[in-house]
């Protein structure tokens, strides 16, 4: 018997260079172990055929069906002028529907001999339409013979696994490659501690791998899946638990506010009372700040729930205790906006060292990449001497030149825009590790928070402050009902007539180099795939057409920072009626007088992003209106997504819908820094219980054995995960 290849053996040694190259390039599989963890997407039952009635257009499919008839036609063509051209048309059926296969030219000979009526086979190809009928042109196929020795061996199980495949490598070829390496599954080291595995009645890993690839019954598949889900959830949660454990060992300076300090003075000046939610979350944060190891807390809240106020009170508590606080924002527009709103909220408390400043005031400085040299020098000096208690800035805060007198708290806004390097570089500027508060306005379901932000404790603000107005949302089907779009522009004029303002958001700027012109497209293609609407085009059309006479301004990411800031200031001051913008207005922009938002090509945005954008209106006492303009037909998935956004203002509910509609690999998309999702079996939304239980088990395991000395197989699995995802997996939320 041949030696069984080891799990870390490169595939090119086992399968041959050509197949290994396709697997590496198209499926990201490099070793025997990678291939064993490439699980079937679903299973075909021998006696039950795929529904040909439900084939999706333009997708690569694998079907199992029977040949109903096969006909060879000859025809004349430019290549074969004397009527020698050949076309083989094969009709296959599965009881639910029929599908035509076509083969041309020299490609007809083999199928003509093999695909005889009554033959059963697996077929794979891309579904297209010809003469209004679905067809597969030149599909790859594999005959299902029950008699030949090799076929009986290969299809012995009653269930045929169908693998995630590519046009370059069909499912059954992947299946055959897996048959080659399957004996190696016996060598798989089991990462789950034995007590955990036995206590939960999970099968050993080698058995799970055999059953997932060669199941005899559906119960085999269920048992294998249950086990493999636990592996993924547990190894990931151990990685996060170890991070939490290591952080808890670090020393930090406790920061307690003074009873008569700047925080108390600030609270006394607030013109409103804090919501119950804000008080509860502040209490959690202050308790963390008072401990002698660093706080790691995620603050997530609905759009407009007052996160900035909670973060500012935390920063003031640290200033009270003699430290400094830094707030990191993802864009200059947002950093300037935060700086403006913080100094306005603090009033004379932000005028430390200035005439008229309150006695316990501090300085609040702004630091961005585009500041002039003199202003920048001044800001850096304030940080180094400790005169500036609060700094708000972009990535410019992370540069080597920036020195703090005593950095006590880092607040990161919109965490998903920052990677681990930035977070750690800023944390490295403290004499001891500073406390960390991460904020996000994209509500995240609890399990995703546990999976992506598992190294952070979580606080949730789900209550809106009094005085915030409800936002009505409607879908405007521009193609089906053009008069709805005309009415949308009338509504904008009506709101402006009442003294309010409006946003119009577009997916694109419009001054991009247009590479699309090079490719000739058919008229149908053009209609189907026109480029997304652009700010510069729409602004011009509106100013000349339906919004003529109103003051229309544009805002987008490629403008100079000073120009952007000037536009935002004019809009905030009411000197512009309509702001046509890209998603730069998505976070943090606060103009209480803006009451209506029209989102063009709304189907091109994600659910969470639409929810974020919508949160920019209704921030004052007048009710908000959000109009989602789309040309997608009523039955499309995109329209259903928009209907979901229009039907609820609950961001947590929407984030669930968003995740359920995204493909499985994308669930942790933002966590992945472009690498393949490490979750192959676990579905974050469906497997909440597994994730929650795995987190508890992981916390217990790490508390008992932080370095996993007694669990070498778990340590190996952990190294594989952290190496593959370069540890950023844990960090990029």
XYZ file of C-alpha atoms in Angstrom:
733
model
C 0.000 0.000 0.000
C 1.243 3.508 -0.837
C 2.302 5.804 1.960
C -0.476 8.173 3.033
C 0.448 11.790 2.172
C 0.830 14.109 5.178
C -1.703 16.915 5.629
C 0.909 19.592 4.920
C 2.083 17.840 1.729
C 1.768 20.249 -1.264
C -0.980 19.191 -3.684
C 1.373 19.339 -6.679
C 3.233 16.316 -5.296
C 0.022 14.336 -4.848
C -2.229 15.384 -7.747
C 0.175 16.597 -10.419
C 1.170 20.163 -11.273
C -1.689 21.122 -13.650
C -4.560 20.247 -11.274
C -2.665 21.659 -8.285
C -2.139 24.960 -10.135
C -5.875 25.355 -10.864
C -6.737 24.479 -7.249
C -4.259 27.037 -5.901
C -5.247 29.849 -8.272
C -9.015 29.395 -8.372
C -9.901 27.771 -5.046
C -7.029 28.839 -2.762
C -6.156 25.203 -1.972
C -2.439 24.428 -1.564
C -2.008 21.369 0.684
C -3.657 18.007 1.278
C -5.192 19.464 4.456
C -6.668 22.430 2.507
C -8.314 20.023 0.073
C -9.779 17.878 2.864
C -11.372 21.044 4.268
C -12.945 21.942 0.900
C -16.380 20.651 1.825
C -19.267 19.731 -0.504
C -21.789 22.516 -1.032
C -24.640 20.011 -1.254
C -25.330 16.369 -2.119
C -27.219 14.734 -4.983
C -29.200 11.653 -4.156
C -28.665 8.852 -6.612
C -32.375 8.334 -7.151
C -33.378 11.963 -7.110
C -32.506 14.427 -9.856
C -31.655 18.101 -9.675
C -34.537 20.302 -10.643
C -33.847 21.458 -14.152
C -36.914 23.647 -13.716
C -35.010 25.906 -11.293
C -31.779 26.552 -13.186
C -30.285 30.018 -12.603
C -29.184 32.054 -15.640
C -25.495 32.795 -16.227
C -24.365 30.524 -13.418
C -22.070 27.542 -13.445
C -24.220 24.526 -12.509
C -23.835 20.799 -11.995
C -26.888 18.660 -12.785
C -27.571 14.948 -12.721
C -29.990 13.904 -15.473
C -30.915 11.304 -18.069
C -30.560 11.649 -21.839
C -34.022 11.758 -23.460
C -32.832 12.073 -27.062
C -29.802 13.067 -29.117
C -29.771 14.361 -32.715
C -26.892 15.195 -35.012
C -27.536 18.018 -37.508
C -25.363 19.094 -40.419
C -25.352 22.662 -41.679
C -23.436 25.008 -43.953
C -21.312 27.738 -42.384
C -18.358 29.955 -43.311
C -16.011 27.317 -41.896
C -17.816 24.397 -43.540
C -19.387 25.824 -46.711
C -20.428 22.480 -48.204
C -22.874 21.598 -45.469
C -20.253 19.723 -43.468
C -20.746 21.657 -40.207
C -22.020 19.415 -37.402
C -24.105 20.235 -34.356
C -25.173 17.690 -31.749
C -28.311 18.558 -29.768
C -28.929 16.422 -26.690
C -32.074 16.818 -24.570
C -31.770 15.752 -20.941
C -34.545 15.399 -18.381
C -34.912 14.961 -14.656
C -38.686 14.722 -14.342
C -39.012 18.385 -13.349
C -37.915 19.886 -16.638
C -35.884 19.458 -19.807
C -32.639 21.103 -20.844
C -30.831 21.217 -24.156
C -27.107 20.548 -24.499
C -25.287 21.558 -27.697
C -21.921 20.458 -29.055
C -20.310 21.779 -32.260
C -17.617 20.822 -34.752
C -15.042 18.234 -33.734
C -16.508 18.350 -30.216
C -19.545 16.277 -31.314
C -17.821 12.912 -31.838
C -17.284 11.733 -28.254
C -20.700 12.810 -26.874
C -22.407 11.413 -29.982
C -21.014 7.978 -29.114
C -21.544 8.251 -25.342
C -24.726 10.253 -24.705
C -27.252 7.708 -25.922
C -30.919 7.900 -24.821
C -31.338 6.403 -21.341
C -27.748 7.240 -20.274
C -27.414 8.969 -16.890
C -24.622 11.443 -16.274
C -23.510 14.504 -14.364
C -23.276 17.616 -16.550
C -21.544 20.885 -15.693
C -21.554 24.157 -17.588
C -22.830 27.718 -17.717
C -26.555 28.163 -18.279
C -27.302 30.401 -21.279
C -30.350 31.182 -23.421
C -30.668 30.410 -27.141
C -33.946 30.890 -29.045
C -35.632 31.624 -25.699
C -34.672 28.202 -24.342
C -32.150 27.400 -21.633
C -29.129 25.462 -22.786
C -25.640 24.339 -21.808
C -23.106 24.736 -24.627
C -20.263 22.183 -24.616
C -20.867 21.055 -21.029
C -18.334 18.808 -19.338
C -19.918 15.513 -18.312
C -19.217 12.360 -16.354
C -21.206 9.184 -17.103
C -22.776 7.443 -14.111
C -22.299 3.793 -14.925
C -23.243 1.275 -12.301
C -21.281 -1.549 -13.891
C -17.664 -0.476 -14.347
C -15.389 -1.271 -11.398
C -13.987 2.254 -11.092
C -17.429 3.883 -11.226
C -18.869 1.561 -8.600
C -15.923 2.419 -6.357
C -16.166 6.129 -7.062
C -19.953 6.447 -6.713
C -20.361 3.805 -4.016
C -22.100 6.180 -1.611
C -25.781 6.747 -2.197
C -25.084 10.495 -1.947
C -23.018 12.277 -4.603
C -21.131 15.257 -3.125
C -21.231 18.410 -5.270
C -18.298 20.712 -4.508
C -17.872 24.471 -4.911
C -16.272 24.337 -8.369
C -14.976 26.635 -11.080
C -15.243 26.605 -14.864
C -11.652 25.305 -14.901
C -12.314 22.400 -12.537
C -15.641 20.560 -12.371
C -17.144 19.242 -9.166
C -16.481 15.578 -9.964
C -12.822 16.251 -10.726
C -12.525 17.849 -7.284
C -14.343 14.792 -5.905
C -11.811 12.448 -7.544
C -8.905 14.509 -6.155
C -10.448 14.268 -2.693
C -10.793 10.463 -3.069
C -7.026 10.417 -3.672
C -6.198 12.282 -0.451
C -9.020 10.963 1.749
C -6.855 8.286 3.450
C -4.815 11.198 4.894
C -7.869 12.212 6.960
C -6.813 9.487 9.427
C -3.727 11.601 10.206
C -5.764 14.708 11.120
C -4.879 15.880 14.635
C -8.013 16.658 16.618
C -8.013 20.265 17.918
C -10.950 19.794 20.313
C -10.052 18.801 23.885
C -11.295 15.254 24.469
C -13.517 16.214 27.411
C -15.272 18.838 25.285
C -15.727 16.454 22.329
C -17.092 13.627 24.448
C -19.196 15.920 26.609
C -20.957 17.248 23.519
C -21.180 13.918 21.729
C -19.137 15.066 18.708
C -17.471 12.541 16.360
C -13.635 12.569 16.094
C -12.167 14.783 13.340
C -10.909 11.958 11.028
C -14.395 10.417 11.088
C -16.026 13.811 10.397
C -13.795 14.359 7.340
C -14.608 10.895 5.968
C -18.336 11.380 6.526
C -18.504 14.841 4.977
C -16.841 13.604 1.753
C -18.265 10.059 1.575
C -21.530 9.968 3.481
C -23.769 6.912 3.274
C -26.756 8.547 4.934
C -28.041 12.036 5.672
C -27.334 11.385 9.356
C -23.632 11.003 8.432
C -23.694 14.481 6.890
C -25.437 16.010 9.915
C -22.944 14.470 12.352
C -19.968 15.581 10.262
C -21.305 19.127 9.871
C -22.038 19.473 13.584
C -18.455 18.458 14.360
C -16.792 20.672 11.713
C -18.841 23.711 12.778
C -17.552 23.230 16.315
C -13.973 23.127 15.063
C -14.314 26.455 13.290
C -16.188 28.174 16.094
C -13.952 26.832 18.857
C -10.562 27.495 17.250
C -11.624 31.038 16.383
C -13.005 31.708 19.857
C -9.822 30.326 21.463
C -7.806 32.793 19.390
C -10.036 35.629 20.614
C -10.046 34.365 24.217
C -6.239 34.233 24.232
C -6.160 37.812 22.992
C -8.554 38.911 25.745
C -6.503 36.986 28.295
C -3.219 38.557 27.137
C -4.758 42.047 27.177
C -6.050 41.487 30.716
C -2.457 40.818 31.854
C -1.246 44.206 30.565
C -0.910 47.040 33.069
C -2.850 50.275 32.555
C -3.265 53.450 34.575
C -6.709 53.583 36.227
C -8.482 56.800 35.192
C -11.153 58.041 37.601
C -12.913 61.400 37.074
C -12.660 64.040 39.830
C -15.974 64.857 41.567
C -15.569 68.567 40.709
C -13.570 68.238 37.480
C -14.176 68.939 33.813
C -16.641 66.028 33.397
C -18.877 67.328 36.206
C -18.704 70.857 34.741
C -19.611 69.491 31.295
C -22.574 67.489 32.636
C -23.857 70.595 34.444
C -23.900 72.556 31.155
C -25.756 69.918 29.103
C -29.057 71.383 27.860
C -30.755 67.955 28.023
C -30.743 64.846 30.190
C -28.912 61.711 29.112
C -31.046 58.774 27.947
C -31.254 55.706 30.177
C -29.092 53.863 27.589
C -26.395 56.556 27.603
C -26.241 56.465 31.414
C -25.991 52.656 31.506
C -23.249 52.489 28.854
C -21.293 55.355 30.471
C -21.382 53.451 33.763
C -19.881 50.353 32.067
C -17.160 52.493 30.477
C -16.274 54.358 33.695
C -16.042 51.036 35.564
C -13.564 49.764 32.922
C -11.528 52.991 33.002
C -11.103 52.658 36.769
C -9.345 49.251 36.517
C -5.601 48.695 36.272
C -5.716 46.764 32.998
C -6.725 48.257 29.631
C -10.399 48.586 28.717
C -11.310 46.993 25.366
C -14.881 47.916 24.645
C -17.032 48.024 21.513
C -19.758 50.664 21.614
C -22.345 50.008 18.974
C -25.427 52.061 18.579
C -28.181 53.018 16.237
C -27.582 55.932 13.931
C -28.181 59.031 16.046
C -28.257 57.272 19.424
C -25.673 59.695 20.844
C -22.479 57.605 20.747
C -20.292 60.694 20.290
C -21.617 62.176 23.531
C -20.866 58.940 25.424
C -17.341 58.860 23.944
C -16.765 62.529 24.825
C -17.755 61.926 28.468
C -15.249 59.029 28.582
C -12.549 61.322 27.138
C -13.334 64.015 29.721
C -13.108 61.448 32.537
C -9.571 60.611 31.373
C -8.627 64.319 31.113
C -9.925 64.707 34.687
C -7.543 61.964 35.771
C -4.579 63.815 34.250
C -4.415 61.861 30.977
C -5.037 62.616 27.304
C -7.609 61.125 24.933
C -7.331 60.633 21.171
C -10.209 60.070 18.767
C -9.358 58.430 15.438
C -11.785 59.108 12.559
C -11.659 57.429 9.122
C -11.934 60.564 6.939
C -10.943 64.222 7.151
C -14.571 65.318 6.709
C -15.530 63.224 9.716
C -12.534 64.329 11.824
C -13.390 67.998 11.155
C -17.058 67.319 11.883
C -16.212 65.608 15.214
C -13.819 68.413 16.148
C -16.490 70.999 15.431
C -19.236 69.203 17.355
C -16.975 68.398 20.347
C -15.794 72.022 20.695
C -19.395 73.247 20.333
C -20.647 70.797 22.977
C -17.841 71.724 25.381
C -18.071 75.492 24.861
C -15.670 77.353 27.150
C -14.427 74.023 28.589
C -12.584 73.537 25.258
C -10.730 76.837 25.585
C -7.931 75.769 27.924
C -5.192 78.390 28.236
C -7.253 80.967 26.335
C -8.854 84.180 27.567
C -12.422 83.427 28.598
C -11.721 79.716 28.985
C -13.188 78.008 32.049
C -10.737 77.363 34.908
C -10.706 73.573 34.505
C -10.829 73.777 30.688
C -8.571 71.813 28.354
C -7.516 72.254 24.752
C -9.153 70.252 21.927
C -6.900 70.007 18.868
C -7.463 68.697 15.343
C -4.746 66.824 13.468
C -5.205 65.824 9.800
C -2.839 65.181 6.897
C -3.767 68.303 4.950
C -3.203 70.884 7.725
C -0.740 73.721 7.126
C 2.715 73.393 8.705
C 2.191 76.104 11.344
C -1.165 74.745 12.585
C 0.301 71.259 12.621
C 3.335 72.352 14.690
C 1.018 74.048 17.148
C -1.150 70.897 17.501
C 1.887 68.611 17.961
C 3.276 70.917 20.648
C -0.034 70.842 22.560
C 0.049 67.006 22.531
C 3.671 66.730 23.625
C 3.316 69.167 26.541
C -0.034 67.768 27.680
C -1.705 71.161 27.242
C -4.121 69.533 24.742
C -6.241 67.018 26.657
C -8.219 65.862 23.604
C -7.035 65.343 20.024
C -9.265 64.392 17.127
C -7.658 63.281 13.894
C -7.247 60.905 11.003
C -4.388 58.468 10.288
C -2.105 61.501 10.750
C -2.296 60.751 14.506
C -0.365 57.531 13.982
C 2.749 59.063 12.419
C 6.078 58.797 14.234
C 6.320 62.535 14.839
C 3.207 62.525 17.032
C 4.217 62.350 20.731
C 1.764 62.349 23.636
C 2.451 63.605 27.143
C 0.277 60.835 28.694
C -2.126 59.011 26.366
C -4.853 57.381 28.492
C -7.702 56.580 26.063
C -8.016 55.862 22.356
C -11.469 56.149 20.768
C -11.715 54.602 17.285
C -14.741 55.727 15.262
C -16.138 53.445 12.548
C -13.893 50.535 13.461
C -14.441 48.660 10.188
C -12.419 51.299 8.330
C -9.278 50.639 10.399
C -6.922 47.714 10.448
C -4.999 46.215 13.303
C -1.796 48.102 12.449
C -3.443 51.484 12.967
C -5.122 50.457 16.200
C -1.874 49.084 17.608
C 0.303 51.967 16.374
C -1.867 54.452 18.237
C -2.032 52.266 21.335
C 1.770 52.075 21.243
C 1.976 55.834 21.879
C 1.002 55.485 25.531
C 3.629 55.062 28.272
C 1.474 52.125 29.339
C -1.214 50.589 27.112
C -4.087 53.104 26.931
C -7.736 52.132 27.318
C -9.556 51.484 24.026
C -13.121 52.336 23.020
C -14.220 51.283 19.550
C -17.411 52.788 18.080
C -19.519 51.608 15.169
C -22.803 52.935 13.868
C -23.451 49.820 11.801
C -25.405 47.665 14.233
C -24.046 44.133 14.291
C -25.981 41.033 15.351
C -24.656 39.624 18.615
C -23.037 36.573 17.028
C -21.175 38.590 14.459
C -19.932 40.836 17.230
C -18.751 37.726 19.097
C -17.016 36.421 15.987
C -15.485 39.575 14.554
C -14.987 41.664 17.685
C -14.546 38.786 20.072
C -11.626 40.467 21.819
C -13.854 43.371 22.897
C -16.572 43.637 25.526
C -19.736 45.026 23.923
C -22.046 47.884 24.929
C -25.184 48.641 22.940
C -27.044 51.955 22.651
C -30.415 51.127 21.165
C -32.457 54.052 22.426
C -32.824 57.274 20.439
C -32.567 60.571 22.330
C -35.779 62.542 22.860
C -36.452 65.027 20.104
C -35.194 62.800 17.279
C -37.854 62.557 14.586
C -39.070 59.412 12.852
C -37.840 58.794 9.296
C -40.310 57.592 6.644
C -38.686 55.523 3.879
C -40.139 54.663 0.460
C -38.905 52.794 -2.607
C -39.217 54.843 -5.827
C -39.377 52.438 -8.819
C -38.061 54.854 -11.487
C -38.324 52.407 -14.406
C -41.821 51.000 -13.649
C -43.309 54.309 -12.480
C -41.402 57.343 -13.794
C -44.051 59.685 -12.302
C -42.912 58.514 -8.833
C -39.459 59.960 -9.555
C -40.984 63.252 -10.713
C -42.956 63.316 -7.455
C -39.725 62.681 -5.488
C -38.190 65.888 -6.879
C -41.432 67.760 -6.065
C -41.121 66.544 -2.455
C -37.556 67.922 -2.341
C -38.825 71.320 -3.560
C -41.628 71.250 -0.948
C -39.168 70.575 1.885
C -36.850 73.367 0.693
C -39.943 75.614 0.441
C -40.506 74.957 4.185
C -36.954 76.142 4.891
C -35.395 72.641 5.086
C -32.548 71.038 3.129
C -31.975 67.840 1.169
C -29.266 65.311 0.308
C -29.083 63.473 -3.027
C -26.656 60.532 -2.844
C -25.109 58.816 -5.897
C -22.820 55.777 -6.094
C -20.171 57.420 -8.294
C -18.354 60.765 -8.651
C -18.412 61.000 -12.440
C -14.914 62.258 -13.291
C -13.398 58.764 -13.437
C -11.426 57.637 -16.454
C -14.015 55.761 -18.473
C -12.414 52.473 -19.413
C -15.818 51.081 -20.319
C -15.843 52.912 -23.661
C -13.168 50.627 -25.017
C -15.398 47.584 -24.861
C -18.203 47.396 -27.410
C -21.418 46.221 -25.814
C -24.770 45.202 -27.221
C -27.698 47.592 -26.609
C -29.302 45.059 -24.225
C -26.064 44.906 -22.289
C -25.931 48.673 -22.086
C -29.445 48.879 -20.638
C -28.782 46.048 -18.230
C -25.371 47.151 -17.000
C -25.250 50.919 -17.344
C -22.683 52.528 -15.059
C -24.000 53.760 -11.692
C -25.351 57.312 -11.637
C -22.741 59.960 -10.880
C -22.733 63.024 -8.621
C -21.430 65.455 -11.244
C -23.979 64.377 -13.912
C -26.965 64.288 -11.541
C -26.108 67.651 -9.941
C -26.040 69.280 -13.377
C -29.311 67.616 -14.502
C -31.107 68.625 -11.283
C -29.859 72.213 -11.346
C -31.022 72.577 -14.951
C -34.232 70.532 -14.575
C -36.458 69.521 -11.653
C -34.557 71.544 -9.006
C -33.825 74.627 -11.138
C -33.627 77.777 -9.018
C -32.497 75.925 -5.854
C -28.935 76.240 -4.518
C -27.362 72.873 -5.465
C -23.802 71.999 -4.306
C -21.661 68.874 -4.767
C -19.462 66.957 -2.292
C -17.239 63.960 -3.016
C -14.060 62.282 -1.824
C -11.774 63.596 -4.546
C -12.254 67.274 -3.679
C -9.532 69.148 -1.789
C -10.041 68.855 2.003
C -10.527 72.611 2.392
C -13.132 72.651 -0.384
C -14.969 69.731 1.214
C -14.991 71.451 4.563
C -16.188 74.711 3.003
C -19.105 72.930 1.270
C -20.097 71.165 4.511
C -19.927 74.446 6.433
C -22.128 76.216 3.858
C -24.619 73.355 3.914
C -24.646 73.257 7.735
C -25.170 77.038 7.803
C -28.164 76.725 5.459
C -26.420 78.505 2.555
C -27.123 75.564 0.188
C -30.497 73.845 -0.330
C -29.452 70.540 -1.871
C -26.185 68.628 -1.398
C -25.472 66.083 -4.166
C -22.852 63.759 -2.700
C -21.240 60.336 -2.681
C -21.245 58.254 0.497
C -18.826 60.724 2.141
C -21.947 61.855 4.016
C -22.497 58.322 5.329
C -21.152 58.814 8.835
C -21.034 61.584 11.351
C -22.365 64.441 9.230
C -24.866 66.302 11.376
C -27.188 68.887 9.805
C -30.430 68.921 11.850
C -32.168 71.080 9.232
C -31.808 68.404 6.501
C -35.083 66.491 6.281
C -35.037 64.591 2.995
C -32.565 62.229 1.356
C -32.897 60.825 -2.166
C -30.596 57.845 -2.817
C -30.086 57.245 -6.546
C -29.436 53.662 -7.739
C -30.147 52.593 -4.169
C -29.817 48.935 -5.223
C -26.063 49.498 -5.652
C -25.599 50.038 -1.895
C -25.597 47.461 0.897
C -28.402 47.307 3.456
C -26.268 48.585 6.344
C -24.926 51.409 4.201
C -28.450 52.533 3.245
C -29.379 52.508 6.935
C -26.291 54.603 7.720
C -27.085 57.116 4.983
C -30.704 57.407 6.029
C -29.565 58.338 9.536
C -28.340 61.688 8.192
C -31.923 63.060 8.015
C -34.542 63.539 10.722
C -31.830 64.705 13.133
C -33.841 67.784 14.153
C -37.422 68.309 15.224
C -38.936 67.953 11.703
C -39.683 64.410 10.451
C -37.235 62.846 7.978
C -37.952 61.323 4.577
C -35.718 58.857 2.708
C -36.477 57.951 -0.931
C -34.737 54.881 -2.381
C -34.650 55.290 -6.175
C -34.096 52.147 -8.253
C -34.643 50.805 -11.754
C -34.625 47.173 -10.646
C -37.777 45.158 -11.454
C -40.253 44.345 -8.713
C -39.444 40.638 -8.441
C -35.661 41.131 -8.157
C -33.668 40.358 -5.006
C -32.388 43.955 -5.054
C -35.943 45.294 -4.765
C -36.707 42.929 -1.878
C -33.611 44.258 -0.133
C -34.789 47.846 -0.591
C -38.297 46.935 0.614
C -36.691 45.510 3.764
C -34.822 48.778 4.386
C -38.009 50.798 3.820
C -40.010 48.584 6.189
C -37.952 48.958 9.386
C -35.765 51.488 11.197
C -34.240 48.784 13.408
C -30.567 48.612 12.430
C -30.013 45.287 14.204
C -32.888 43.701 12.265
C -31.476 45.110 9.013
C -27.985 43.830 9.723
C -29.442 40.331 10.120
C -31.256 40.650 6.778
C -28.041 41.920 5.230
C -26.075 38.916 6.443
C -28.729 36.416 5.458
C -28.734 37.802 1.920
C -24.970 37.929 1.499
C -23.100 34.852 0.366
C -21.634 32.784 3.160
C -18.003 33.708 2.514
C -18.773 37.410 2.761
C -20.223 37.343 6.238
C -16.892 38.241 7.742
C -15.908 40.112 4.619
C -14.689 43.169 6.464
C -12.797 41.008 8.902
C -10.805 39.438 6.170
C -8.559 42.079 4.648
C -9.211 40.452 1.295
C -8.347 36.911 2.390
C -10.718 34.029 1.921
C -13.207 33.581 4.737
C -11.911 31.052 7.220
C -15.496 29.978 7.829
C -16.291 27.122 5.503
C -18.960 25.342 7.486
C -20.142 27.859 10.067
C -22.963 30.245 9.147
C -22.673 33.157 11.536
C -26.394 33.918 11.666
C -27.705 30.327 11.718
C -25.190 28.953 14.187
C -25.625 31.448 17.016
C -25.821 28.749 19.669
C -22.643 27.009 18.547
C -20.730 30.318 18.551
C -22.017 31.317 21.999
C -21.232 27.895 23.491
C -17.818 27.787 21.795
C -16.995 31.171 23.308
C -17.780 29.882 26.826
C -15.751 26.700 26.309
C -12.851 28.694 24.827
C -12.782 31.139 27.745
C -12.672 28.203 30.201
C -9.969 26.392 28.204
C -7.717 29.473 27.989
C -8.206 30.362 31.664
C -7.048 26.847 32.630
C -4.151 26.662 30.132
C -3.312 30.074 28.570
C -0.428 28.740 26.438
C -2.350 25.567 25.461
C 0.628 23.468 26.601
C -1.591 20.470 27.270
C -3.385 20.837 23.905
C -0.735 20.661 21.151
C -3.273 19.823 18.397
C -5.326 22.905 19.268
C -2.180 25.024 19.169
C -1.383 23.680 15.686
C -4.912 24.468 14.459
C -4.600 27.951 15.931
C -1.281 28.569 14.183
C -2.879 27.498 10.907
C -5.790 29.932 11.353
C -3.646 32.841 12.486
C -1.013 32.236 9.871
C -3.542 31.922 7.071
C -5.455 35.016 8.091
C -2.293 36.802 9.268
C -3.834 37.489 12.646
C -5.597 40.475 11.107
C -8.596 38.191 10.834
C -9.235 38.856 14.502
C -8.790 42.553 14.213
C -10.347 43.970 11.112
C -13.882 44.485 12.156
